[in-house]
PDB file of C-alpha atoms in Angstrom:
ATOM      1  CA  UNK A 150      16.117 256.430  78.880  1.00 76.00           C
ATOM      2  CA  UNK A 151      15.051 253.527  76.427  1.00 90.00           C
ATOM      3  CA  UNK A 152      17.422 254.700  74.082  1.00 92.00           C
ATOM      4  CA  UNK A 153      20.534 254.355  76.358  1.00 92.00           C
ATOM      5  CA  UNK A 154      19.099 251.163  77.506  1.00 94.00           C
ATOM      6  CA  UNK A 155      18.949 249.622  73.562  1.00 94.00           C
ATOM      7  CA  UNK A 156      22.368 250.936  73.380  1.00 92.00           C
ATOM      8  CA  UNK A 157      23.563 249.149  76.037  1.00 89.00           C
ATOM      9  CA  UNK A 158      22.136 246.236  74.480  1.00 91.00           C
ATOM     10  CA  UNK A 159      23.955 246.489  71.300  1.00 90.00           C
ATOM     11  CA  UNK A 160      26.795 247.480  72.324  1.00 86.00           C
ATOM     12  CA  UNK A 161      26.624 251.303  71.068  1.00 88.00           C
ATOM     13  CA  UNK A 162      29.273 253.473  73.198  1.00 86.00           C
ATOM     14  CA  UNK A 163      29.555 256.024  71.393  1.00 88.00           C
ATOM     15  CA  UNK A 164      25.624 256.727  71.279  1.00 91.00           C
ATOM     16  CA  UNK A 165      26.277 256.507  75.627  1.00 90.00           C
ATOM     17  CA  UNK A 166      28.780 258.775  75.067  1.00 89.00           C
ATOM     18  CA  UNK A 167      26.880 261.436  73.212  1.00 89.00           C
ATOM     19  CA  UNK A 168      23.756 260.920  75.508  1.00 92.00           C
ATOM     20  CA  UNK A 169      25.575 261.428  79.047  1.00 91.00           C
ATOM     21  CA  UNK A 170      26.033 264.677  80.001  1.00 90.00           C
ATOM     22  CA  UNK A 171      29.620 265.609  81.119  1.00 87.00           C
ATOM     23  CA  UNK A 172      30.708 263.318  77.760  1.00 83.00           C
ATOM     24  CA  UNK A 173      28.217 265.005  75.713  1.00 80.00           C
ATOM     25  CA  UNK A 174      30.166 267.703  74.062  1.00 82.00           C
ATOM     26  CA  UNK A 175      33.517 265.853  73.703  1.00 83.00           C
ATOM     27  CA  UNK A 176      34.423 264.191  70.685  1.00 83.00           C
ATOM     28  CA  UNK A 177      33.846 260.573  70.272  1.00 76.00           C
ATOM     29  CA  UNK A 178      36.023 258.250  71.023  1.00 76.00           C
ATOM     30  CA  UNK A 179      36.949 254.658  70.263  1.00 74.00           C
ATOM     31  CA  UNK A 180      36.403 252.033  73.362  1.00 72.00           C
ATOM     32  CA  UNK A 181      39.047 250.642  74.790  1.00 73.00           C
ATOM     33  CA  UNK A 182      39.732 247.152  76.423  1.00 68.00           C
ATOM     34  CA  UNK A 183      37.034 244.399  76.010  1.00 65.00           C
ATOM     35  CA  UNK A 184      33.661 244.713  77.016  1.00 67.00           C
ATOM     36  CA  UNK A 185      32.065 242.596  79.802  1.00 71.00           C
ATOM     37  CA  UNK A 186      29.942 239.996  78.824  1.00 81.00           C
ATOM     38  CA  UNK A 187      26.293 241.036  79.934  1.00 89.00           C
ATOM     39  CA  UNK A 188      23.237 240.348  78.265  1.00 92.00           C
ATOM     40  CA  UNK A 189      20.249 242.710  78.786  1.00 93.00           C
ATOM     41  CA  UNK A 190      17.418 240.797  79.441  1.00 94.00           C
ATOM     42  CA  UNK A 191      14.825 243.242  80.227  1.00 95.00           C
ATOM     43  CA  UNK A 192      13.791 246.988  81.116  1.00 96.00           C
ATOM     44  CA  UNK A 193      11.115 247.930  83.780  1.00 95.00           C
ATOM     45  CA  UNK A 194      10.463 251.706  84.421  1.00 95.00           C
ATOM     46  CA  UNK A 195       8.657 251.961  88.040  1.00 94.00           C
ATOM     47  CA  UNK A 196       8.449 255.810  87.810  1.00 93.00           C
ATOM     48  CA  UNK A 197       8.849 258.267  85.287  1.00 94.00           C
ATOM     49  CA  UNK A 198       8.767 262.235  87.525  1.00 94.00           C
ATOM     50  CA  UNK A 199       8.702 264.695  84.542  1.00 93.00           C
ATOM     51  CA  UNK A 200       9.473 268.186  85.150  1.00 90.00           C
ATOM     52  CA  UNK A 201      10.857 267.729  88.435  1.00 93.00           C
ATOM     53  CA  UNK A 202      12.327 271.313  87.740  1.00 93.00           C
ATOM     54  CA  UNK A 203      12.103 273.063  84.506  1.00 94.00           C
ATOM     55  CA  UNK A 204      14.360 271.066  81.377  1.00 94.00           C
ATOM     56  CA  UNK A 205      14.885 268.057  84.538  1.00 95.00           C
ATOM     57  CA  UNK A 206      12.987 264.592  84.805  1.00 96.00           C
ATOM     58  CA  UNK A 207      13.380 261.709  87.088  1.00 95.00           C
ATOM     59  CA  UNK A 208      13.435 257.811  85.957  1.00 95.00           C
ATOM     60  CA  UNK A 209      12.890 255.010  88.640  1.00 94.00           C
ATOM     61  CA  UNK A 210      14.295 251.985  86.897  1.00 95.00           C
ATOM     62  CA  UNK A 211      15.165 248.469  87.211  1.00 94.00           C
ATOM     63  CA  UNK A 212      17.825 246.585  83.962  1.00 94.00           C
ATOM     64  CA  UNK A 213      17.556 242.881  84.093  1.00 95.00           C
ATOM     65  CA  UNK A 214      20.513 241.223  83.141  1.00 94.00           C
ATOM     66  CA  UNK A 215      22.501 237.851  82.886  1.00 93.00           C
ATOM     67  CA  UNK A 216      26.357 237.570  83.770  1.00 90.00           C
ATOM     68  CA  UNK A 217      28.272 234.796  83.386  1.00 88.00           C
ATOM     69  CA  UNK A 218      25.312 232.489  84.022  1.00 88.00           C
ATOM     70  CA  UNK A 219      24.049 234.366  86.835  1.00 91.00           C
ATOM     71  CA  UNK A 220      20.837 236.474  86.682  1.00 93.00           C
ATOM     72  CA  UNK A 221      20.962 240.266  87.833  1.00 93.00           C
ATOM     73  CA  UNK A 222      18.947 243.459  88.382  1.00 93.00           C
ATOM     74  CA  UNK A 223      20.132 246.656  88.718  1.00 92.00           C
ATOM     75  CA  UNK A 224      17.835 249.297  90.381  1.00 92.00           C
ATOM     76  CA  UNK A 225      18.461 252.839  89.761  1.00 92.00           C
ATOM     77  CA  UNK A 226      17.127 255.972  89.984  1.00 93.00           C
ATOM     78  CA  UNK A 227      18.529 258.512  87.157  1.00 94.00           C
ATOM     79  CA  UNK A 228      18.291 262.342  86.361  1.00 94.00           C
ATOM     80  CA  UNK A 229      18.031 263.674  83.128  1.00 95.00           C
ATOM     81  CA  UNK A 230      18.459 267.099  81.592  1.00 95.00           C
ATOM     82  CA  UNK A 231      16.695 268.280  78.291  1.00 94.00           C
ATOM     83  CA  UNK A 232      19.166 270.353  76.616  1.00 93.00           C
ATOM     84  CA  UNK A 233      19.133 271.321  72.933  1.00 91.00           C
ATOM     85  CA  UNK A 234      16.176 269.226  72.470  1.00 92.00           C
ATOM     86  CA  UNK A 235      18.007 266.174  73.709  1.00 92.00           C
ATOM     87  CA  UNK A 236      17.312 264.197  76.493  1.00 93.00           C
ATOM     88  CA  UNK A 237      20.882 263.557  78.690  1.00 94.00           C
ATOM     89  CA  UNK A 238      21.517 261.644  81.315  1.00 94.00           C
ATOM     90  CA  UNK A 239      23.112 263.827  83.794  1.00 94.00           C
ATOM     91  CA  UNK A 240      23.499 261.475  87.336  1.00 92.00           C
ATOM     92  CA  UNK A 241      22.416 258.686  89.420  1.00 91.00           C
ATOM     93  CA  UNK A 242      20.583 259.908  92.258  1.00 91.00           C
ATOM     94  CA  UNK A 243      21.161 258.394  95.745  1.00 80.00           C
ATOM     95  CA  UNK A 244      18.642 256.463  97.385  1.00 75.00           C
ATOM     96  CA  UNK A 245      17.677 255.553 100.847  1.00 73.00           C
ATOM     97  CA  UNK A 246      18.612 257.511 104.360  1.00 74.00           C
ATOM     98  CA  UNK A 247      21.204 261.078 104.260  1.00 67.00           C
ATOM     99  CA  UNK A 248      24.452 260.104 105.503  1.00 70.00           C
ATOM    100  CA  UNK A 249      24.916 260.439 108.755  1.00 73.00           C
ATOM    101  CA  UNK A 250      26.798 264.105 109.537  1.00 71.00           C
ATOM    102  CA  UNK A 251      28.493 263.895 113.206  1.00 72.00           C
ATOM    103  CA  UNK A 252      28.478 266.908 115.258  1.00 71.00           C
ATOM    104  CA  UNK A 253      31.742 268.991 115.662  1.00 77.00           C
ATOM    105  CA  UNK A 254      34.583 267.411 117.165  1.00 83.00           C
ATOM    106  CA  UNK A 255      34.781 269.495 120.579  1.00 84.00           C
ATOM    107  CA  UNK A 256      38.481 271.010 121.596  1.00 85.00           C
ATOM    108  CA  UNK A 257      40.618 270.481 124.465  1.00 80.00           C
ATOM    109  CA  UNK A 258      40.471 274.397 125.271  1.00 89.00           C
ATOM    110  CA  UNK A 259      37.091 274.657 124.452  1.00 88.00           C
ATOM    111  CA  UNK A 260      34.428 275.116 126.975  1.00 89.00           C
ATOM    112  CA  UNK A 261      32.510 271.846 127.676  1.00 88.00           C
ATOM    113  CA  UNK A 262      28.908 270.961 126.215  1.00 85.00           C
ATOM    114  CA  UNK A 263      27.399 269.877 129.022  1.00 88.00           C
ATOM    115  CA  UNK A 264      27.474 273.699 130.338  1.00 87.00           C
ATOM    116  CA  UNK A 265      29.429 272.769 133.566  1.00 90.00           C
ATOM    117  CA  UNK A 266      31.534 276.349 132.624  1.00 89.00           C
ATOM    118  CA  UNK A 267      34.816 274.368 132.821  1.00 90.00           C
ATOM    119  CA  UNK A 268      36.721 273.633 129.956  1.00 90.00           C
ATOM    120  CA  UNK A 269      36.268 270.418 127.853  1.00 87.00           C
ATOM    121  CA  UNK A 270      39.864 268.853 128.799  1.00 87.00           C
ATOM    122  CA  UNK A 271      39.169 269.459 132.718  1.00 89.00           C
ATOM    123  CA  UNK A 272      35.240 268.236 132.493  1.00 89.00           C
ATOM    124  CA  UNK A 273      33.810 265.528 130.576  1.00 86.00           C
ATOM    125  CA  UNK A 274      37.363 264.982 128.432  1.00 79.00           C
ATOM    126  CA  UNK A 275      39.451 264.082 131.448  1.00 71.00           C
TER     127      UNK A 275
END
């Protein structure tokens, strides 16, 4: 986690490259376009959850940066796999509420959920 974070610092893609997981095991390439102009300011890790399942850790983390003049944090919470002996950042892992999930759309021809018997289209969806 420091390591990608000192990278970041200085620049080091290919170092990001060969430390995130789906990028791991494809050869390096050279970056394109111009990079933005951040400066990392600081690192604060809030929680470190080791072993959250075997070869998988958790890191609660906050980057403090400066952008164009303007002062920045971003908060993240990050999984990473140990694989090979390395240490990869696999994902960022939500935070906050589950998404809402809406209940099944009810059909015309189907019969109606308030348990009237009728079908939806002559009950409740007329």
């Amino acid at each position: 986690m420091r390591s990608r974070y000192t990278a970041h610092v200085v620049g080091d893609t290919q170092y990001l490259d060969r430390t995130y997981l789906p990028t791991s095991k494809l050869p390096p390439k050279p970056y394109e376009g111009t990079p933005r102009p951040i400066k990392w300011v600081k690192l604060e890790i809030h929680r470190h959850d080791a072993n959250v399942r075997p070869g998988v850790s958790h890191v609660d983390f906050s980057a403090h940066f400066t952008e164009d003049g303007q002062s920045g944090v971003m908060h993240e919470k990050s999984e990473f796999e140990l694989i090979d002996g390395a240490w990869l950042f696999s994902r960022v892992l939500r935070e906050g509420p589950a998404p809402i999930v809406s209940a099944p759309k009810v059909g015309r021809n189907d019969p109606c959920p308030c348990g009237s018997g009728k079908k939806f289209k002559r009950c409740c969806g007329a």
